[in-house]
C-alpha positions as a printed Julia matrix, in Angstrom:
204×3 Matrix{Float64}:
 220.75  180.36   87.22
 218.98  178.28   84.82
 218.37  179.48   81.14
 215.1   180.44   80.27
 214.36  177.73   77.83
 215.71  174.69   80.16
 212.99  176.09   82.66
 210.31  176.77   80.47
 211.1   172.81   79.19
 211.31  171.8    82.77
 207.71  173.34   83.86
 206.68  171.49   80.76
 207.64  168.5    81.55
 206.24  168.4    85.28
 202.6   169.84   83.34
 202.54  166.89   81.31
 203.6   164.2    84.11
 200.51  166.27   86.43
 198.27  165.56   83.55
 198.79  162.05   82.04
 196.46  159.12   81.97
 197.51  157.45   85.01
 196.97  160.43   86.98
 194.01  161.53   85.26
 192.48  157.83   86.51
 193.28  158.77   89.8
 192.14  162.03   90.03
 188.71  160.57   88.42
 188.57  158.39   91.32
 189.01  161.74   94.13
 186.1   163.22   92.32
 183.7   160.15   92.66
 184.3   160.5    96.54
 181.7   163.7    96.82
 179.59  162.46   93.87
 178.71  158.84   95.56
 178.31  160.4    99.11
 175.94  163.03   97.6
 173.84  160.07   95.92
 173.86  158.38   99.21
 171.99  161.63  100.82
 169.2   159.46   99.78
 169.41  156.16  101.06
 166.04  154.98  100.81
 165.59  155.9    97.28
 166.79  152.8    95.23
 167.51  154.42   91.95
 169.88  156.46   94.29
 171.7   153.39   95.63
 171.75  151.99   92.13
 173.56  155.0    90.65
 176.14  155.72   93.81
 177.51  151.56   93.23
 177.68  152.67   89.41
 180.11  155.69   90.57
 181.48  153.67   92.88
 182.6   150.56   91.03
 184.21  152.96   87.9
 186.05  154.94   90.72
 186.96  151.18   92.34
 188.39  149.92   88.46
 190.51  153.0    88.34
 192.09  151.84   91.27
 193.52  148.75   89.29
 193.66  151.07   85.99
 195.75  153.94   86.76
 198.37  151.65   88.41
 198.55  149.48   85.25
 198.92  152.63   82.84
 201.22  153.92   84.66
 203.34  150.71   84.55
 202.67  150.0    81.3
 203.41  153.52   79.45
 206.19  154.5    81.99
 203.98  157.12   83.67
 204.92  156.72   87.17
 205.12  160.24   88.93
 205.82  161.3    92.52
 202.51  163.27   92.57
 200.55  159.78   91.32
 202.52  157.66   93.98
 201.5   160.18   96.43
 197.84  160.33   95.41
 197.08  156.87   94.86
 196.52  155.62   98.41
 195.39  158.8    99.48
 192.12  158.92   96.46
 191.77  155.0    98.24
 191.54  156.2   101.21
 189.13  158.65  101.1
 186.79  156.58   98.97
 186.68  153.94  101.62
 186.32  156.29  104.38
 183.56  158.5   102.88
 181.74  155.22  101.84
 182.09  153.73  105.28
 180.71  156.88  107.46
 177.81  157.29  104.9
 177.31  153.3   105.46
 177.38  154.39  108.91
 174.98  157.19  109.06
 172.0   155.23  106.74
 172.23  152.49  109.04
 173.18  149.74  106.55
 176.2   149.59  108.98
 175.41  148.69  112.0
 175.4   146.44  115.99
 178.71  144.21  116.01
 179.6   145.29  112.23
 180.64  149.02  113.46
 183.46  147.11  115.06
 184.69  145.93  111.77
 184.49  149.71  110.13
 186.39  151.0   113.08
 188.9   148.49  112.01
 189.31  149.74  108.71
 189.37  153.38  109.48
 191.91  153.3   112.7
 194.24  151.06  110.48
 194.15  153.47  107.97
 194.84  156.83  110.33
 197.64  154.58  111.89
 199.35  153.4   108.21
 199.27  156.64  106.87
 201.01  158.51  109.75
 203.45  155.84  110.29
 203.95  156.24  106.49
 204.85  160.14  106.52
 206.82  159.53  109.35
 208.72  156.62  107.84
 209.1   159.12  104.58
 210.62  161.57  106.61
 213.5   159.3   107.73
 213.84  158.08  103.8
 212.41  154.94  104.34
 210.12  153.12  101.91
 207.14  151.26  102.69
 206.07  149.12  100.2
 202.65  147.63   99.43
 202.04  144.16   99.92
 200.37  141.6    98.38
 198.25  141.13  101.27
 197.42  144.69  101.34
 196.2   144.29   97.75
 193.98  141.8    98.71
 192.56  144.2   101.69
 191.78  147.12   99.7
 189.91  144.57   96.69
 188.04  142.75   99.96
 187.1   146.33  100.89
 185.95  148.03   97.94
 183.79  144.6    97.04
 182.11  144.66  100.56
 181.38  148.43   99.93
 180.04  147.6    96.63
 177.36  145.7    98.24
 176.53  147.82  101.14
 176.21  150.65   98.73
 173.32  148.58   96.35
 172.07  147.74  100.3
 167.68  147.5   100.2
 168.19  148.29   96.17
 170.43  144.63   95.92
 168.27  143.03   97.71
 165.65  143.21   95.34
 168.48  141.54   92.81
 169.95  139.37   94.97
 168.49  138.12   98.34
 170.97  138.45  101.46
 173.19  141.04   99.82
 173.27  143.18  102.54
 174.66  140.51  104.43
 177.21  139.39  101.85
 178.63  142.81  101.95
 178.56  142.69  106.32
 180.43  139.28  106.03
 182.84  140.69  103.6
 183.12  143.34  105.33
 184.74  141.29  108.51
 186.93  139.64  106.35
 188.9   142.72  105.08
 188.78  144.09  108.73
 190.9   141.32  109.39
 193.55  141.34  106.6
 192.84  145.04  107.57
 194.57  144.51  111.27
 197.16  141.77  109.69
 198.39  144.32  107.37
 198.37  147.13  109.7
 200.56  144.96  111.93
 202.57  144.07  109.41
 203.11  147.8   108.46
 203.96  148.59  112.07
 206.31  145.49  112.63
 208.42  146.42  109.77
 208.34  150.09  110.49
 208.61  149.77  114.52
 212.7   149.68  114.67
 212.56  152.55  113.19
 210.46  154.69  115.75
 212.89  152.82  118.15
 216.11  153.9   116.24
 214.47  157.89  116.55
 213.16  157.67  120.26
């Protein structure tokens, strides 16, 4: 058994890892998720839309932050690592369904968040699955370049009638934008599955 002050140091340790900056960033970002789909209750008020894209676009920066700090100060943590894509995740869903539900979202361009949500559901189980085995997945470039394409389409559908009034044919901007990360989307999905599928071979 361990002596008392190795596990009191221990317990110390993991405390301070929990509640560094990097971390910190990212758990920032899981508490904009409920704050920007409560502002988006009220679509049709402007000042509404206007503060939700505020939210949104400091929760989006963390996204870039709290992997820099980490790298930078040597705060990498398996509890950051694990909540990282996760935070991402929900942002992008929660944003999309509200999208959804106001209508800004909609016809052919449903397609496109379909897409984006399936992918996700699909990467993330193949990823616990793959963690299981003790196989890493990392993240791509391209992938990088999804999740940017995404949260800058989402930044546009969020300012929706309120951009409009700032810049004509945002709504559309963020609908064609929108399309194009569905389709790095589906590339990097793919890519996730090809390099993952010998694998689920290898086990069946």
């Amino acid at each position: 058994m361990l002596p008392a002050g190795v596990m009191k140091s221990a317990s110390s340790i993991g405390r301070s890892k929990a509640f560094n900056l990097a971390n910190m960033l990212t758990y920032g970002r899981l508490v904009a998720v409920p704050a920007v789909v409560g502002l988006l209750f009220w679509p049709e008020d402007h000042w509404s839309r206007w503060f939700a894209l505020i939210v949104f676009a400091l929760a989006a920066i963390t996204d870039y932050l709290d992997g820099y700090v980490a790298r930078t100060f040597a705060q990498q943590s398996a509890l950051g690592r694990m909540l990282d894509p996760i935070a991402d995740k929900l942002l992008v869903a929660a944003c999309l369904l509200m999208l959804v539900a106001d209508g800004t979202i909609h016809g052919w361009a449903l397609w496109a968040a379909i897409v984006i949500l399936c992918r996700e559901i699909l990467v993330s189980g193949l990823r616990e699955f793959l963690a299981e085995l003790k196989v890493s997945v990392p993240v791509s470039r391209v992938a990088k370049w999804k999740t940017t394409l995404q949260l800058v389409s989402l930044g546009f559908l969020i300012a929706g009638p309120a951009g409009e009034t700032v810049l004509p044919n945002n709504t559309l901007i963020g609908i064609v934008l929108l399309w194009v990360a569905a389709v790095l989307t589906l590339y990097t999905g793919w890519d996730y599955f090809k390099n993952g599928i010998h694998h689920l071979m290898d086990e069946g």
